[in-house]
Short mmCIF file of C-alpha atoms in Angstrom, two decimals:
data_model
loop_
_atom_site.label_atom_id
_atom_site.label_comp_id
_atom_site.label_asym_id
_atom_site.label_seq_id
_atom_site.Cartn_x
_atom_site.Cartn_y
_atom_site.Cartn_z
CA MET A 11 35.73 16.22 -5.13
CA SER A 12 34.51 19.38 -3.97
CA THR A 13 38.54 20.00 -3.43
CA VAL A 14 38.22 23.78 -5.10
CA SER A 15 35.77 26.38 -3.35
CA THR A 16 32.80 28.00 -5.61
CA PRO A 17 30.79 29.30 -3.26
CA TYR A 18 27.81 30.51 -4.37
CA GLY A 19 25.82 31.02 -1.26
CA PHE A 20 22.16 29.47 -0.64
CA LYS A 21 20.46 27.94 -3.59
CA PRO A 22 17.31 26.16 -1.94
CA LEU A 23 17.38 22.36 -2.81
CA TYR A 24 13.64 21.66 -1.33
CA HIS A 25 10.59 21.76 0.82
CA ARG A 26 10.98 19.44 3.46
CA LEU A 27 7.72 18.86 4.23
CA GLY A 28 6.60 17.88 0.87
CA GLY A 29 5.15 21.54 -0.47
CA THR A 30 6.11 23.69 -3.45
CA ILE A 31 8.99 26.40 -2.68
CA ARG A 32 7.68 30.01 -4.32
CA LEU A 33 9.33 32.51 -3.77
CA LEU A 34 7.79 35.68 -2.14
CA ARG A 35 7.74 39.10 -3.58
CA TYR A 36 7.92 42.39 -1.28
CA LYS A 37 7.07 45.89 -2.78
CA ASP A 38 9.68 48.89 -1.76
CA GLY A 39 11.22 46.10 0.06
CA ILE A 40 15.06 47.97 -0.19
CA ALA A 41 15.44 50.86 1.56
CA SER A 42 17.04 53.03 -1.66
CA ALA A 43 20.42 54.00 -0.78
CA TYR A 44 20.84 51.30 1.31
CA GLY A 45 24.47 50.45 1.37
CA SER A 46 25.57 47.02 1.66
CA SER A 47 25.60 44.23 -1.64
CA ILE A 48 22.47 41.44 -1.43
CA GLY A 49 23.48 38.90 -3.62
CA LYS A 50 21.56 36.30 -4.39
CA GLY A 51 21.64 33.59 -2.10
CA CYS A 52 22.49 35.50 1.03
CA PRO A 53 20.86 35.52 4.46
CA ILE A 54 18.25 38.47 5.43
CA TYR A 55 16.46 39.69 7.60
CA PHE A 56 13.80 41.98 8.14
CA LEU A 57 14.08 45.77 9.66
CA SER A 58 11.09 46.96 11.67
CA ASP A 59 10.52 49.61 9.02
CA GLY A 60 9.01 46.30 6.84
CA THR A 61 12.45 46.73 4.13
CA ILE A 62 15.63 43.62 4.01
CA ALA A 63 18.18 43.76 5.24
CA LEU A 64 21.40 41.93 5.10
CA LEU A 65 22.28 39.00 7.51
CA ALA A 66 25.68 39.38 9.26
CA ALA A 67 27.85 36.74 10.07
CA GLY A 68 27.04 35.74 12.99
CA GLY A 69 24.52 38.69 13.90
CA SER A 70 22.07 39.01 16.65
CA SER A 71 18.98 39.02 14.40
CA GLY A 72 17.59 35.50 13.18
CA CYS A 73 16.82 34.61 9.44
CA ASP A 74 13.92 35.66 7.78
CA GLY A 75 14.93 34.00 4.44
CA ILE A 76 17.50 34.39 1.78
CA PHE A 77 17.79 37.20 -1.48
CA SER A 78 17.06 35.67 -4.73
CA HIS A 79 16.51 38.21 -7.14
CA CYS A 80 14.83 42.25 -6.78
CA SER A 81 14.19 44.92 -9.79
CA TYR A 82 13.75 49.14 -9.50
CA THR A 83 14.81 51.60 -11.47
CA ASP A 84 17.54 54.21 -10.79
CA ALA A 85 17.93 57.49 -11.08
CA SER A 86 18.49 57.86 -14.41
CA GLY A 87 15.16 55.72 -15.01
CA THR A 88 16.42 52.94 -16.27
CA ARG A 89 14.24 49.95 -15.13
CA HIS A 90 16.43 46.71 -13.51
CA VAL A 91 16.43 42.93 -13.03
CA SER A 92 19.25 42.39 -10.94
CA ASN A 93 20.07 39.13 -9.19
CA TYR A 94 21.72 41.26 -6.83
CA TRP A 95 21.21 44.78 -5.54
CA PRO A 96 24.23 46.86 -5.16
CA ALA A 97 25.69 49.34 -2.54
CA SER A 98 23.99 53.03 -2.10
CA THR A 99 21.81 52.75 -5.82
CA THR A 100 19.99 55.33 -5.74
CA ALA A 101 15.74 54.12 -6.34
CA THR A 102 12.23 53.94 -6.54
CA ASN A 103 9.92 50.99 -7.18
CA ILE A 104 11.67 48.37 -5.90
CA ASP A 105 10.91 44.98 -6.06
CA VAL A 106 12.43 42.16 -4.24
CA TRP A 107 11.63 38.10 -3.85
CA ILE A 108 13.55 36.09 -0.89
CA TYR A 109 13.05 32.37 0.34
CA PRO A 110 11.36 32.35 3.24
CA ALA A 111 13.68 30.56 5.55
CA GLN A 112 11.10 27.73 7.43
CA ASP A 113 10.63 24.46 5.83
CA ILE A 114 13.09 25.14 2.77
CA VAL A 115 16.05 23.28 2.67
CA PHE A 116 19.34 24.93 1.72
CA ALA A 117 22.18 23.93 -0.21
CA VAL A 118 25.82 25.73 0.67
CA GLN A 119 29.41 24.71 0.25
CA SER A 120 31.65 25.15 3.39
CA ALA A 121 34.39 26.76 4.02
CA GLY A 122 36.37 23.46 5.24
CA ALA A 123 35.62 19.75 5.16
CA ILE A 124 32.52 19.06 6.54
CA PRO A 125 32.11 15.25 8.46
CA LYS A 126 29.28 12.69 8.54
CA THR A 127 29.31 13.07 11.66
CA ALA A 128 28.27 17.29 12.06
CA ILE A 129 24.84 16.07 10.76
CA GLY A 130 22.72 18.00 13.32
CA ASP A 131 25.22 20.28 14.58
CA ASN A 132 24.85 23.74 14.52
CA GLY A 133 26.39 26.74 11.97
CA ASP A 134 26.59 30.47 11.56
CA HIS A 135 28.13 31.49 7.42
CA VAL A 136 31.19 33.69 6.23
CA ALA A 137 30.42 36.70 4.48
CA GLY A 138 31.76 36.75 1.22
CA THR A 139 32.33 39.92 -2.02
CA VAL A 140 29.04 38.94 -4.05
CA ASN A 141 29.71 38.45 -7.35
CA THR A 142 28.78 41.95 -9.92
CA ARG A 143 29.39 39.41 -12.76
CA THR A 144 26.42 36.82 -11.61
CA GLY A 145 25.20 38.74 -8.19
CA LEU A 146 25.75 35.58 -6.99
CA SER A 147 26.19 35.71 -2.81
CA ALA A 148 29.71 34.11 -1.69
CA ASP A 149 28.30 32.83 1.26
CA THR A 150 29.66 29.50 2.95
CA LEU A 151 29.17 28.25 6.42
CA VAL A 152 31.87 28.13 8.47
CA GLY A 153 34.80 24.83 8.15
CA PRO A 154 33.90 22.04 10.90
CA GLY A 155 36.43 23.61 13.35
CA SER A 156 34.05 26.89 14.02
CA LEU A 157 30.05 25.04 14.15
CA ALA A 158 28.75 25.71 17.21
CA GLY A 159 27.31 22.07 17.86
CA ASP A 160 24.32 20.44 18.04
CA GLY A 161 21.23 21.74 19.93
CA ALA A 162 23.96 25.10 20.30
CA LEU A 163 22.24 28.52 18.62
CA ALA A 164 23.80 29.05 15.21
CA MET A 165 21.88 30.23 12.20
CA PHE A 166 22.57 27.14 10.50
CA LYS A 167 21.55 23.52 10.70
CA ILE A 168 23.22 20.75 8.54
CA VAL A 169 20.48 17.80 7.67
CA GLY A 170 22.62 16.38 5.16
CA LEU A 171 24.83 16.60 1.69
CA VAL A 172 24.48 17.79 -1.43
CA GLU A 173 23.57 14.59 -3.68
CA LYS A 174 26.23 15.93 -6.94
CA PRO A 175 28.34 14.22 -8.78
CA GLY A 176 31.83 15.23 -6.87
CA ASN A 177 30.87 15.58 -3.41
CA THR A 178 31.41 13.81 -0.40
CA TRP A 179 31.34 13.90 2.91
CA GLY A 180 34.95 15.20 3.83
CA ASP A 181 35.71 16.47 0.82
CA THR A 182 37.79 20.14 1.60
CA TYR A 183 34.74 22.54 0.38
CA THR A 184 32.06 19.93 1.29
CA GLU A 185 28.78 21.02 0.04
CA VAL A 186 25.89 20.40 2.57
CA GLN A 187 22.17 20.90 3.31
CA VAL A 188 21.39 23.05 5.99
CA LEU A 189 18.30 24.33 6.95
CA VAL A 190 17.59 27.97 9.05
CA ASN A 191 17.95 27.49 12.48
CA GLU A 192 18.09 30.62 14.08
CA VAL A 193 14.45 31.62 12.13
CA GLY A 194 13.73 35.56 12.25
CA ASN A 195 10.18 36.35 13.58
CA ALA A 196 9.19 38.48 10.04
CA PHE A 197 6.40 35.40 9.57
CA LEU A 198 6.34 34.25 13.51
CA THR A 199 4.56 36.59 15.61
CA THR A 200 5.18 40.17 15.66
CA LYS A 201 6.67 42.24 12.37
CA GLY A 202 10.31 42.21 12.13
CA SER A 203 13.42 40.34 13.74
CA GLY A 204 14.49 42.84 16.33
CA GLU A 205 14.47 40.01 18.89
CA THR A 206 17.58 37.88 19.59
CA ALA A 207 17.82 34.21 17.94
CA GLY A 208 17.05 31.76 19.00
CA ASN A 209 14.01 30.33 17.43
CA ALA A 210 16.11 26.98 16.93
CA ILE A 211 14.24 24.51 14.94
#
């Protein structure tokens, strides 16, 4: 059973329309010395200057995607390929890869026991501390008492259970399938995610 909290952020599972999951690469996709660590599996959004930023839990901007990894050249001239962006790193030639928010189903561990009746409910994520050894996000989905409910605005929608041995509905830290419910507008009609979240699916 999923009785141990072992968060890994948001992990892509499949394309809900039967398409292929494709990573998107962005040259100079993070501003040098950007001050927050971003781990593999963290939700992100685009700033108006075309760089990404870490999406805060319950943030007012929609989610433009999920961070996969990055590469950059540090101040000493060393090239790095990393599962996470180390906060406040001075760097050049920063490339970023993300999973776009629309139409990809992601796996995520919940902060609590999610029942099967929660299918269709929406909820925000709980921000965790990036594991600097693995580079993985420690973000989770909120627990059942904090779900916004079906039709209410929140960043993610529960659409199913992660099918793996030892994971069942109602486990202490249930692993569920989610879609991004409040999609940012970077890939919609305007540049950047400056609007209030609410492009609910």
